[in-house]
Amino acid sequence: MAYSHYGVYMEQNLSLFYGLSFLTVVIAFAFALYLYLWVKKMKVQNQRIDEISKLIKKGADTFMNREYRILGIFAAVVAVIIFLILPQPIWEGQILSNLSMALAYIAGTVLSAIAGKIGILVATLSNGRTAESATKGIKSAFLVGFRGGAVMGLLVVGCSLFGVAAVLMITGDTTILLGFSFGASSLALFAKAGGGIFTKTADVAADLTGKVELGIPEDDPRNPAVIADNVGDNVGDVAGMGADLFDSNVAAAVSALVIASSLAGGELNNISMVFCYLLLGLLASVVGIATAKVGKNGNPTHALNSSTYVTTAIFLVLTAIATAIFPGFSWRIWGASSVGLLVGVIIGITTDYFTDDTKPIVRKVAHASASGPAFTVLSGVSYGFISALPAMIGIAVSALVAYKLCAPIGDGYAIFGIAMAAVGMLSIVGMIISNDAYGPIVDNARGLAEMGGLGEETIRIADELDSAGNTVKAVTKGFSIGAAGLTVISLLGAFMSEVNEALVEAGKEIITGFDIMEPTVFFGILIGAVVPAVFSAMLILGVDRNAQRMVVEIHRQFNEIKGLKEGTSSPDYDKCIDIATSGALKELVPAGLMAILMTLAVGFIGGPEAIGGFLLGNIVSGLLLALFMSNAGGLWDNSKKYVEAGAEGGKGSEAHKAAVIGDTVGDPFKDTAGPSINTQITVVSLVSSLCAAIFVALSIF
Amino acid sequence: MAYSHYGVYMEQNLSLFYGLSFLTVVIAFAFALYLYLWVKKMKVQNQRIDEISKLIKKGADTFMNREYRILGIFAAVVAVIIFLILPQPIWEGQILSNLSMALAYIAGTVLSAIAGKIGILVATLSNGRTAESATKGIKSAFLVGFRGGAVMGLLVVGCSLFGVAAVLMITGDTTILLGFSFGASSLALFAKAGGGIFTKTADVAADLTGKVELGIPEDDPRNPAVIADNVGDNVGDVAGMGADLFDSNVAAAVSALVIASSLAGGELNNISMVFCYLLLGLLASVVGIATAKVGKNGNPTHALNSSTYVTTAIFLVLTAIATAIFPGFSWRIWGASSVGLLVGVIIGITTDYFTDDTKPIVRKVAHASASGPAFTVLSGVSYGFISALPAMIGIAVSALVAYKLCAPIGDGYAIFGIAMAAVGMLSIVGMIISNDAYGPIVDNARGLAEMGGLGEETIRIADELDSAGNTVKAVTKGFSIGAAGLTVISLLGAFMSEVNEALVEAGKEIITGFDIMEPTVFFGILIGAVVPAVFSAMLILGVDRNAQRMVVEIHRQFNEIKGLKEGTSSPDYDKCIDIATSGALKELVPAGLMAILMTLAVGFIGGPEAIGGFLLGNIVSGLLLALFMSNAGGLWDNSKKYVEAGAEGGKGSEAHKAAVIGDTVGDPFKDTAGPSINTQITVVSLVSSLCAAIFVALSIF
């Protein structure tokens, strides 16, 4: 690095942004602590609610502890491997780099784990309190639910900004950041895919034995799987979602930083800009969260959406101001990030069109159900496929526009523009997570209000809160999918930067792209494209196998525990939680390993070109399948609810039976496989970037 | 072209191969005529069989005539458009080229139509005769069924070789050949996708009203949809399949020829080599067909497979001899084509593993059905996804090996190697079609034997013939999918040749590839990838809508025709056939237009680079979805049959009901959407190649 006068200025500038980042993190953490204490000071007076909340919390802890124990072993092994061979084999490179990389990896897992733990803590703390607050009206109940979720949102984003800034400030090496990001991804894979298997295992087993075999209602405490089922909601939706978005957020930041550092001439400025956008996003989320409230008879959907729009507007204004103030911050990049945000909103709206029961698609699927379950499935699959169209076009257009906007700045800025579009979109992730975590909290609160006998008016309020959670989910999901799409594209850019660094060190010619017509690239594309399909299939089959195991255990308990059927003795809830836990982790490992081993195989056979193709194929088919599965799943779920609300003959009709079958098919689509595909893509992208130098040195072709 | 001494030799050589091609076509046609007369001279003595055969034939004619009428209008419009703007706008280029292109297009549609017509003729001629022959034993019955199919196989391949050779000999311009290929594709789109909608419309409507509502058995003559249902088998499996393979075969030959003509220095030699491989493939098929027979108690599966292996071996030996004799025929290219064949066989074997009921996968899905239909669907979807893995790896590896083998020959030969791998694989397509057409003939024969009351022993023999048809289907399907995969890759190569020709004419720099990191390419990839998903969804929804229309008509007939329920008066079969026909064509057009308009939109927005990406995305996700849908559909079908044979409680059990639902979901997957995707890919590839010059001139970016 040349230390010209301007260089010194840029150095100072970067230090300024490190400082501002840490300051923002402190503000966010302090605000989160305030919200946490605010929620905690409410008292839970209803005995039954308190009891059930505690059972759910205990179950979630069982899963988390078990998961973290296995993850600890896994992370230790990976850390040792990283220490030995990354970024370069220890016998060839510098031991300090390898040690930093291994430590950064561990830091990534630990910070993500903390975010997940806190999420569960807050969610299980807030659900009962939200239920109780609902007795006093919607205003306070909304605040309890929303602020509970906001604690998680602020902590996830705060942790990720803190981690990224600290690792880069200490090491000054963006390649080490990839290790940090890989740590976050490892954990996200366990949390999201493992949690997804857990939750659907319990759901399916509880339904199969309880509703179908024994004819006892859902949530009946005699069913040994019932607590596991409730735990699953928290484990999958709260902890899993938190780890997933922590991962996406870190990956977006890291890929932008890796690309920024490769831009000759403007490295420091660009790195400063990335941090500037990240911290302003967190700040905007703090303001957005602080302003969220509903009036006495207000509309919670409106409150959630308007605080999202407030956050978005604040972010756009603040980044515009920053662009105006700091020389070297480009308006083109600001434009790229704004386009990203806009497209995120559009994707949200179109997703909503396919999964909202006030729109025609859900009703068509409900109507098709009247002809039998095959038509529920066929129409859901068809509309699920079609639903991918607007999102894919949106991602394609935003990538194209971001690229074209930023290409004139200079070499390499085009792909940096795409990365910044992803960063911009994910900058308001604090708000997004708050809205997302609000969903399961008020969902649980509704169940608790019913079980605790809080009366009809309270249940009505809880229902309204719950329904708002479902509605905003579509918009937040749009952001997540759009951001994930752009992030993985920029991860492809980050991979190319890493490959070229390795090629330069090896004294070879750098590559300027990946040509489809190159056979190794094409080879990689075909294999990369099939991996998300196989990965999804393995997770879905894993849910099925694991559910069968739990069914066996439930049968055992009913046979061996006397008085269980009569309700005079209690089932062994922990045993079911334990089965769901160990089974989930057992089923997850082969799927994760398959994806990683395929990456390594393609890399060793075809070298970096093949991996470029592999990542592309993986991204394209991964996005398509993730959109298809998530949206089809949501569509079936809402069609079932629509029928249950009285359409097509209502509950108990043939249409209802068919809709239930559609919903059961959709469950592992939308809660296990669909949302795990993003993590799978991130994991293989990071493995590729980390192993870039090895592929350069050792590939066959 | 420089006419050196060697050049003159090459010219003579090419004339020789044109001559040999026409000679081979004459041999094949003569042999087909012999087989046709051989089948025809058998007499159908059973009155009932004769009657039903004729009804089926009449229905098929209704569909074909209606389809050809619409296709005629469509083709006329397209021919006019082609005349006006292709290969160059008529006001800029030469009128003769445009006229040739339009005429070549029409020739493609007409030859394909003839092949389809003859297929229906022979199939409806052979099914009754096969049934009657079965009374005399398996030996003669097998021959009747097989030779009926062989007539179609020989004619399809003969027509395609004749058309390609004639068009190229007359015009001397490979670009005009693209018009011929596009004609074949247009018709294949109507025949395959339209036939696919027809057959499933009738199937679903017949089942819904007959079995479910009225409780009358399948194939009951009181059901107005019953003849439409039988017609559907012929229209979808025979005519559709014939047009589809005609299309693939022409596309493979044409893309190889387009690429060959772009290879500086060896054009004529390479063109000669393509024709040499094509004609030797047809010759090998003639020999293979002539040798096919079973002993008195022989095994028909064995007979079918061994004649495929005989054809393969003869082809390999003949092409090796040709390579040894003719200077300039490269052993490397022979190697590429051999690798293609080998991989085709491997794909066939792996497909078989996923869909054969003696293998574990079908049994696992049957077992999952015992837990309810959601598990039938989930396990089928999962294994369907996994089944794509070996085929995708096979296609990827064969493309890589073919490319690497041929790259050392010179610039551009690598992609020519891939094209020749596809040509090699499709060269034995005469044999493949014979085996494929054998399937529906013996399937119909089995039904006719039952309806004609030919006795148990005859039905047993027909059953054995039918089962052999199902088993070899897996292997032939492997060839088709593998060949389609390689063909579309070489179509991508052909597109690049066309683009470069246009760029040279426009005085612009040629492109050497499509870089993933280019935003326009990436934009195209994302959009191209989602098109097959939307296309499939539109076809599936089309089946559903069309079936609903037919159900209305069936209800009308039962209400208005007196004595229909009692069997004292006949239903109006033609009305149902008419609804299936017009509905199929109505539902097909928007799907086909969507694919074509998306191609044009991407081309006009992003230019040739975006189209390169678009084709890649289309190929990759198209192959993945086609494999998934075809295999999942086959898997569900065979799981149902496995349960019906007594597993998991057998007929009438809960597992059976679930398996039937799986089969209903799988029907439009495997018979409508899955097999139409290949045609969709071919159509957009050819549209792209044809419009290459326009995209070069007029795109926005």
CSV table of N, CA and C in Angstrom, one decimal, chain A residues 204 371 373-375 377-378 382-383 385-386 388-389 392-393 395-396 400 403-404 415 489 492-493 496 512-517 519-523 525-527 529-530 533 537 540-541 544 548 598 616 620 624-625 629 661 664-665 668-669 701, chain B residues 204 371 373-375 377-378 382-383 385-386 388-389 392-393 395-396 400 403-404 415 489 492-493 496 512-517 519-520 522-523 525-527 529-530 533 537 540-541 544 548 598 616 620 624-625 629 661 664-665 668-669 701:
chain,number,residue,atom,x,y,z
A,204,VAL,N,-44.6,-33.7,12.7
A,204,VAL,CA,-45.1,-34.9,12.0
A,204,VAL,C,-45.4,-36.0,13.0
A,371,SER,N,-61.1,-31.2,-5.7
A,371,SER,CA,-61.1,-32.4,-6.6
A,371,SER,C,-60.1,-33.5,-6.0
A,373,PRO,N,-56.6,-34.6,-3.2
A,373,PRO,CA,-55.2,-34.2,-2.8
A,373,PRO,C,-54.2,-34.1,-4.0
A,374,ALA,N,-54.4,-34.9,-5.0
A,374,ALA,CA,-53.4,-34.9,-6.1
A,374,ALA,C,-53.5,-33.5,-6.7
A,375,PHE,N,-54.7,-32.9,-6.8
A,375,PHE,CA,-54.8,-31.5,-7.4
A,375,PHE,C,-54.3,-30.5,-6.5
A,377,VAL,N,-51.7,-30.9,-4.6
A,377,VAL,CA,-50.2,-31.0,-4.8
A,377,VAL,C,-49.9,-30.4,-6.1
A,378,LEU,N,-50.6,-30.8,-7.2
A,378,LEU,CA,-50.2,-30.4,-8.5
A,378,LEU,C,-50.3,-28.8,-8.7
A,382,SER,N,-47.3,-26.2,-9.2
A,382,SER,CA,-47.3,-25.3,-10.4
A,382,SER,C,-47.1,-23.9,-10.0
A,383,TYR,N,-48.0,-23.4,-9.0
A,383,TYR,CA,-47.9,-22.0,-8.6
A,383,TYR,C,-46.6,-21.7,-7.9
A,385,PHE,N,-43.7,-23.0,-8.7
A,385,PHE,CA,-42.8,-22.8,-9.8
A,385,PHE,C,-42.9,-21.4,-10.4
A,386,ILE,N,-44.2,-21.0,-10.6
A,386,ILE,CA,-44.4,-19.7,-11.2
A,386,ILE,C,-44.0,-18.6,-10.3
A,388,ALA,N,-41.5,-18.3,-8.5
A,388,ALA,CA,-40.1,-18.0,-8.6
A,388,ALA,C,-39.8,-17.0,-9.7
A,389,LEU,N,-40.7,-16.8,-10.6
A,389,LEU,CA,-40.4,-15.9,-11.8
A,389,LEU,C,-40.2,-14.5,-11.3
A,392,MET,N,-36.9,-14.1,-9.4
A,392,MET,CA,-35.7,-14.4,-10.2
A,392,MET,C,-35.4,-13.1,-11.1
A,393,ILE,N,-36.5,-12.6,-11.7
A,393,ILE,CA,-36.4,-11.5,-12.5
A,393,ILE,C,-35.9,-10.3,-11.7
A,395,ILE,N,-34.1,-10.3,-8.9
A,395,ILE,CA,-32.7,-10.4,-8.6
A,395,ILE,C,-31.8,-10.2,-9.8
A,396,ALA,N,-32.2,-10.7,-11.0
A,396,ALA,CA,-31.5,-10.5,-12.2
A,396,ALA,C,-31.4,-9.0,-12.6
A,400,LEU,N,-28.1,-6.6,-12.5
A,400,LEU,CA,-27.7,-6.0,-13.8
A,400,LEU,C,-27.6,-4.5,-13.6
A,403,TYR,N,-24.7,-3.5,-11.4
A,403,TYR,CA,-23.4,-3.7,-12.1
A,403,TYR,C,-23.2,-2.6,-13.1
A,404,LYS,N,-24.2,-2.3,-13.9
A,404,LYS,CA,-24.1,-1.2,-14.9
A,404,LYS,C,-23.9,0.1,-14.3
A,415,ILE,N,-18.8,-5.5,-9.9
A,415,ILE,CA,-19.2,-6.6,-9.0
A,415,ILE,C,-19.3,-6.1,-7.5
A,489,ILE,N,-24.2,-13.9,-5.2
A,489,ILE,CA,-23.5,-13.4,-6.4
A,489,ILE,C,-22.2,-12.7,-6.0
A,492,LEU,N,-19.5,-15.1,-5.2
A,492,LEU,CA,-18.8,-15.5,-6.4
A,492,LEU,C,-17.7,-14.6,-6.8
A,493,GLY,N,-18.0,-13.3,-6.7
A,493,GLY,CA,-17.0,-12.3,-6.9
A,493,GLY,C,-15.8,-12.4,-5.9
A,496,MET,N,-13.6,-15.2,-6.9
A,496,MET,CA,-12.7,-14.9,-8.0
A,496,MET,C,-11.5,-14.0,-7.4
A,512,THR,N,-10.1,-13.8,-15.6
A,512,THR,CA,-10.9,-12.6,-15.6
A,512,THR,C,-12.4,-13.0,-15.6
A,513,GLY,N,-12.7,-14.2,-15.6
A,513,GLY,CA,-14.1,-14.6,-15.6
A,513,GLY,C,-14.2,-16.1,-15.8
A,514,PHE,N,-15.4,-16.6,-15.8
A,514,PHE,CA,-15.7,-18.0,-16.0
A,514,PHE,C,-16.5,-18.2,-17.2
A,515,ASP,N,-15.9,-18.8,-18.3
A,515,ASP,CA,-16.6,-18.9,-19.5
A,515,ASP,C,-17.4,-20.2,-19.6
A,516,ILE,N,-18.7,-20.0,-19.9
A,516,ILE,CA,-19.6,-21.1,-20.0
A,516,ILE,C,-19.1,-22.1,-21.0
A,517,MET,N,-18.5,-21.7,-22.0
A,517,MET,CA,-18.1,-22.6,-23.1
A,517,MET,C,-16.8,-23.4,-22.7
A,519,PRO,N,-15.1,-26.3,-20.9
A,519,PRO,CA,-15.7,-27.5,-20.5
A,519,PRO,C,-15.6,-27.7,-19.0
A,520,THR,N,-14.5,-27.2,-18.3
A,520,THR,CA,-14.4,-27.4,-16.9
A,520,THR,C,-15.5,-26.6,-16.2
A,521,VAL,N,-15.7,-25.3,-16.7
A,521,VAL,CA,-16.8,-24.5,-16.1
A,521,VAL,C,-18.1,-25.2,-16.3
A,522,PHE,N,-18.4,-25.6,-17.5
A,522,PHE,CA,-19.7,-26.3,-17.8
A,522,PHE,C,-19.9,-27.5,-16.9
A,523,PHE,N,-18.8,-28.3,-16.8
A,523,PHE,CA,-18.8,-29.5,-15.9
A,523,PHE,C,-19.3,-29.1,-14.5
A,525,ILE,N,-20.9,-26.4,-13.6
A,525,ILE,CA,-22.2,-25.8,-13.5
A,525,ILE,C,-23.3,-27.0,-13.4
A,526,LEU,N,-23.1,-28.0,-14.2
A,526,LEU,CA,-24.1,-29.1,-14.1
A,526,LEU,C,-24.1,-29.8,-12.8
A,527,ILE,N,-22.9,-30.0,-12.2
A,527,ILE,CA,-22.8,-30.7,-10.9
A,527,ILE,C,-23.3,-29.7,-9.8
A,529,ALA,N,-25.5,-27.5,-10.0
A,529,ALA,CA,-26.9,-27.3,-10.1
A,529,ALA,C,-27.7,-28.4,-9.4
A,530,VAL,N,-27.1,-29.6,-9.4
A,530,VAL,CA,-27.9,-30.7,-8.9
A,530,VAL,C,-27.7,-30.8,-7.3
A,533,ALA,N,-30.7,-29.8,-5.1
A,533,ALA,CA,-31.8,-30.7,-5.2
A,533,ALA,C,-31.5,-31.9,-4.3
A,537,ALA,N,-33.4,-33.0,-0.8
A,537,ALA,CA,-34.0,-34.3,-0.7
A,537,ALA,C,-33.5,-35.1,0.5
A,540,ILE,N,-35.3,-33.7,3.6
A,540,ILE,CA,-36.7,-34.1,3.6
A,540,ILE,C,-36.8,-35.6,4.0
A,541,LEU,N,-36.0,-36.4,3.4
A,541,LEU,CA,-36.0,-37.8,3.8
A,541,LEU,C,-35.5,-38.0,5.3
A,544,ASP,N,-38.4,-37.5,7.6
A,544,ASP,CA,-39.3,-38.6,7.5
A,544,ASP,C,-38.8,-39.7,8.4
A,548,GLN,N,-40.2,-41.2,12.1
A,548,GLN,CA,-40.5,-42.6,12.3
A,548,GLN,C,-39.9,-43.1,13.7
A,598,MET,N,-18.8,-32.6,-2.5
A,598,MET,CA,-19.0,-32.4,-3.9
A,598,MET,C,-18.1,-31.2,-4.4
A,616,LEU,N,-21.9,-21.1,-9.7
A,616,LEU,CA,-23.0,-20.5,-10.4
A,616,LEU,C,-24.2,-21.5,-10.5
A,620,VAL,N,-27.9,-20.7,-9.0
A,620,VAL,CA,-29.1,-20.6,-9.8
A,620,VAL,C,-30.1,-21.7,-9.5
A,624,LEU,N,-33.7,-21.0,-7.3
A,624,LEU,CA,-35.0,-21.5,-7.9
A,624,LEU,C,-35.7,-22.5,-7.0
A,625,LEU,N,-35.0,-23.4,-6.4
A,625,LEU,CA,-35.6,-24.4,-5.6
A,625,LEU,C,-36.0,-23.8,-4.2
A,629,MET,N,-39.8,-24.0,-3.1
A,629,MET,CA,-40.2,-24.7,-1.9
A,629,MET,C,-40.8,-23.8,-0.8
A,661,ILE,N,-53.2,-32.6,3.5
A,661,ILE,CA,-52.1,-33.3,2.9
A,661,ILE,C,-51.2,-32.4,2.2
A,664,THR,N,-49.0,-30.8,4.8
A,664,THR,CA,-48.0,-31.7,5.3
A,664,THR,C,-46.8,-31.9,4.3
A,665,VAL,N,-47.2,-31.9,3.0
A,665,VAL,CA,-46.1,-31.9,2.0
A,665,VAL,C,-45.3,-30.6,2.1
A,668,PRO,N,-42.1,-29.7,5.4
A,668,PRO,CA,-40.6,-29.7,5.2
A,668,PRO,C,-40.1,-28.9,4.1
A,669,PHE,N,-40.9,-28.6,3.1
A,669,PHE,CA,-40.5,-27.7,2.0
A,669,PHE,C,-40.1,-26.4,2.6
A,701,PHE,N,-7.4,-31.0,-13.9
A,701,PHE,CA,-7.4,-30.4,-15.2
A,701,PHE,C,-6.9,-28.9,-15.1
B,204,VAL,N,-57.3,-38.1,-16.6
B,204,VAL,CA,-57.8,-37.6,-15.4
B,204,VAL,C,-59.3,-37.5,-15.4
B,371,SER,N,-47.8,-44.6,5.4
B,371,SER,CA,-48.0,-43.5,6.4
B,371,SER,C,-48.9,-42.4,5.9
B,373,PRO,N,-50.6,-40.2,2.1
B,373,PRO,CA,-50.2,-39.7,0.8
B,373,PRO,C,-49.2,-38.6,0.8
B,374,ALA,N,-49.1,-37.8,1.9
B,374,ALA,CA,-48.1,-36.8,2.0
B,374,ALA,C,-46.7,-37.4,2.0
B,375,PHE,N,-46.6,-38.6,2.5
B,375,PHE,CA,-45.3,-39.3,2.5
B,375,PHE,C,-45.0,-39.9,1.2
B,377,VAL,N,-45.8,-38.5,-1.6
B,377,VAL,CA,-45.4,-37.3,-2.4
B,377,VAL,C,-44.0,-36.9,-1.9
B,378,LEU,N,-43.8,-36.8,-0.6
B,378,LEU,CA,-42.5,-36.3,-0.1
B,378,LEU,C,-41.3,-37.2,-0.5
B,382,SER,N,-38.3,-36.4,-3.1
B,382,SER,CA,-36.9,-36.5,-2.7
B,382,SER,C,-36.1,-37.4,-3.6
B,383,TYR,N,-36.7,-38.7,-3.8
B,383,TYR,CA,-35.9,-39.6,-4.7
B,383,TYR,C,-35.8,-39.1,-6.1
B,385,PHE,N,-35.5,-36.0,-6.9
B,385,PHE,CA,-34.4,-35.0,-7.0
B,385,PHE,C,-33.0,-35.8,-7.0
B,386,ILE,N,-32.9,-36.8,-6.1
B,386,ILE,CA,-31.7,-37.5,-6.0
B,386,ILE,C,-31.4,-38.2,-7.4
B,388,ALA,N,-31.7,-37.3,-10.2
B,388,ALA,CA,-31.0,-36.4,-11.2
B,388,ALA,C,-29.5,-36.4,-11.1
B,389,LEU,N,-29.0,-36.8,-9.9
B,389,LEU,CA,-27.6,-36.7,-9.7
B,389,LEU,C,-26.7,-37.5,-10.7
B,392,MET,N,-26.9,-36.1,-14.3
B,392,MET,CA,-26.2,-34.8,-14.4
B,392,MET,C,-24.7,-35.0,-14.4
B,393,ILE,N,-24.3,-35.9,-13.5
B,393,ILE,CA,-22.8,-36.2,-13.5
B,393,ILE,C,-22.4,-36.8,-14.8
B,395,ILE,N,-23.8,-36.6,-17.8
B,395,ILE,CA,-23.7,-35.6,-18.9
B,395,ILE,C,-22.5,-34.7,-18.7
B,396,ALA,N,-22.3,-34.3,-17.5
B,396,ALA,CA,-21.1,-33.4,-17.2
B,396,ALA,C,-19.8,-34.1,-17.6
B,400,LEU,N,-17.2,-33.1,-20.6
B,400,LEU,CA,-15.9,-32.8,-20.3
B,400,LEU,C,-14.9,-33.7,-21.1
B,403,TYR,N,-14.9,-33.0,-24.8
B,403,TYR,CA,-14.2,-31.7,-25.1
B,403,TYR,C,-12.7,-31.8,-25.0
B,404,LYS,N,-12.3,-32.5,-23.9
B,404,LYS,CA,-10.8,-32.6,-23.7
B,404,LYS,C,-10.2,-33.5,-24.7
B,415,ILE,N,-15.8,-28.1,-28.9
B,415,ILE,CA,-17.3,-28.1,-28.8
B,415,ILE,C,-17.8,-29.0,-29.9
B,489,ILE,N,-26.2,-28.7,-25.4
B,489,ILE,CA,-24.9,-28.1,-25.2
B,489,ILE,C,-24.3,-27.7,-26.6
B,492,LEU,N,-25.8,-24.7,-28.0
B,492,LEU,CA,-25.2,-23.5,-27.4
B,492,LEU,C,-24.0,-23.1,-28.3
B,493,GLY,N,-23.2,-24.2,-28.6
B,493,GLY,CA,-22.1,-23.9,-29.5
B,493,GLY,C,-22.5,-23.4,-30.9
B,496,MET,N,-23.3,-19.8,-30.7
B,496,MET,CA,-22.1,-18.9,-30.7
B,496,MET,C,-21.6,-18.8,-32.1
B,512,THR,N,-15.7,-14.9,-27.7
B,512,THR,CA,-15.1,-16.2,-27.6
B,512,THR,C,-15.8,-17.1,-26.5
B,513,GLY,N,-16.7,-16.5,-25.9
B,513,GLY,CA,-17.4,-17.2,-24.8
B,513,GLY,C,-18.4,-16.4,-24.1
B,514,PHE,N,-19.0,-17.0,-23.1
B,514,PHE,CA,-20.0,-16.2,-22.3
B,514,PHE,C,-19.5,-16.3,-20.8
B,515,ASP,N,-19.1,-15.1,-20.3
B,515,ASP,CA,-18.5,-15.1,-19.0
B,515,ASP,C,-19.6,-14.9,-17.9
B,516,ILE,N,-19.6,-15.8,-17.0
B,516,ILE,CA,-20.6,-15.8,-15.9
B,516,ILE,C,-20.5,-14.4,-15.2
B,517,MET,N,-19.3,-13.8,-15.1
B,517,MET,CA,-19.2,-12.6,-14.3
B,517,MET,C,-19.7,-11.4,-15.0
B,519,PRO,N,-22.5,-9.1,-16.3
B,519,PRO,CA,-23.8,-8.9,-15.8
B,519,PRO,C,-24.9,-9.3,-16.8
B,520,THR,N,-24.7,-9.1,-18.1
B,520,THR,CA,-25.7,-9.4,-19.0
B,520,THR,C,-25.9,-11.0,-19.1
B,522,PHE,N,-25.1,-13.1,-16.7
B,522,PHE,CA,-25.7,-13.5,-15.4
B,522,PHE,C,-27.2,-13.3,-15.4
B,523,PHE,N,-27.5,-12.1,-15.9
B,523,PHE,CA,-29.0,-11.7,-16.0
B,523,PHE,C,-29.7,-12.8,-16.8
B,525,ILE,N,-28.8,-15.9,-17.4
B,525,ILE,CA,-28.8,-17.2,-16.7
B,525,ILE,C,-30.0,-17.3,-15.7
B,526,LEU,N,-30.2,-16.2,-14.9
B,526,LEU,CA,-31.2,-16.3,-13.9
B,526,LEU,C,-32.6,-16.4,-14.6
B,527,ILE,N,-32.8,-15.7,-15.7
B,527,ILE,CA,-34.1,-15.7,-16.3
B,527,ILE,C,-34.3,-17.0,-17.1
B,529,ALA,N,-33.1,-19.8,-16.3
B,529,ALA,CA,-33.3,-20.9,-15.4
B,529,ALA,C,-34.7,-21.1,-14.9
B,530,VAL,N,-35.4,-20.0,-14.9
B,530,VAL,CA,-36.8,-20.0,-14.3
B,530,VAL,C,-37.8,-20.4,-15.4
B,533,ALA,N,-39.3,-24.0,-15.4
B,533,ALA,CA,-40.2,-24.2,-14.2
B,533,ALA,C,-41.5,-23.6,-14.6
B,537,ALA,N,-45.1,-25.6,-15.2
B,537,ALA,CA,-46.2,-25.2,-14.4
B,537,ALA,C,-47.4,-24.9,-15.3
B,540,ILE,N,-48.9,-28.2,-16.6
B,540,ILE,CA,-49.6,-28.9,-15.6
B,540,ILE,C,-51.0,-28.3,-15.3
B,541,LEU,N,-50.9,-27.0,-15.1
B,541,LEU,CA,-52.2,-26.3,-14.8
B,541,LEU,C,-53.1,-26.4,-16.0
B,544,ASP,N,-55.0,-29.6,-15.8
B,544,ASP,CA,-56.0,-29.5,-14.8
B,544,ASP,C,-57.3,-28.8,-15.3
B,548,GLN,N,-61.1,-30.3,-16.3
B,548,GLN,CA,-62.3,-29.8,-15.7
B,548,GLN,C,-63.4,-29.6,-16.8
B,598,MET,N,-39.9,-14.7,-23.8
B,598,MET,CA,-38.9,-14.5,-22.8
B,598,MET,C,-37.5,-14.5,-23.5
B,616,LEU,N,-27.9,-21.2,-21.3
B,616,LEU,CA,-27.2,-22.0,-20.2
B,616,LEU,C,-28.2,-22.3,-19.1
B,620,VAL,N,-29.6,-25.9,-17.9
B,620,VAL,CA,-29.2,-26.5,-16.6
B,620,VAL,C,-30.5,-26.8,-15.8
B,624,LEU,N,-32.4,-30.5,-15.1
B,624,LEU,CA,-32.7,-30.9,-13.7
B,624,LEU,C,-34.1,-31.2,-13.5
B,625,LEU,N,-35.0,-30.3,-14.0
B,625,LEU,CA,-36.4,-30.5,-13.8
B,625,LEU,C,-37.0,-31.7,-14.6
B,629,MET,N,-38.8,-34.7,-12.9
B,629,MET,CA,-40.2,-35.0,-13.2
B,629,MET,C,-40.4,-36.4,-13.8
B,661,ILE,N,-52.7,-41.6,-5.3
B,661,ILE,CA,-52.5,-40.1,-5.3
B,661,ILE,C,-51.1,-39.7,-5.9
B,664,THR,N,-51.2,-40.1,-9.5
B,664,THR,CA,-51.9,-39.0,-10.2
B,664,THR,C,-51.1,-37.7,-10.3
B,665,VAL,N,-50.3,-37.5,-9.2
B,665,VAL,CA,-49.4,-36.3,-9.2
B,665,VAL,C,-48.3,-36.6,-10.3
B,668,PRO,N,-49.0,-36.1,-14.9
B,668,PRO,CA,-48.6,-34.9,-15.7
B,668,PRO,C,-47.1,-34.6,-15.6
B,669,PHE,N,-46.4,-35.0,-14.5
B,669,PHE,CA,-45.0,-34.8,-14.4
B,669,PHE,C,-44.3,-35.6,-15.5
B,701,PHE,N,-28.4,-3.3,-24.2
B,701,PHE,CA,-27.1,-3.2,-23.5
B,701,PHE,C,-26.0,-3.7,-24.5
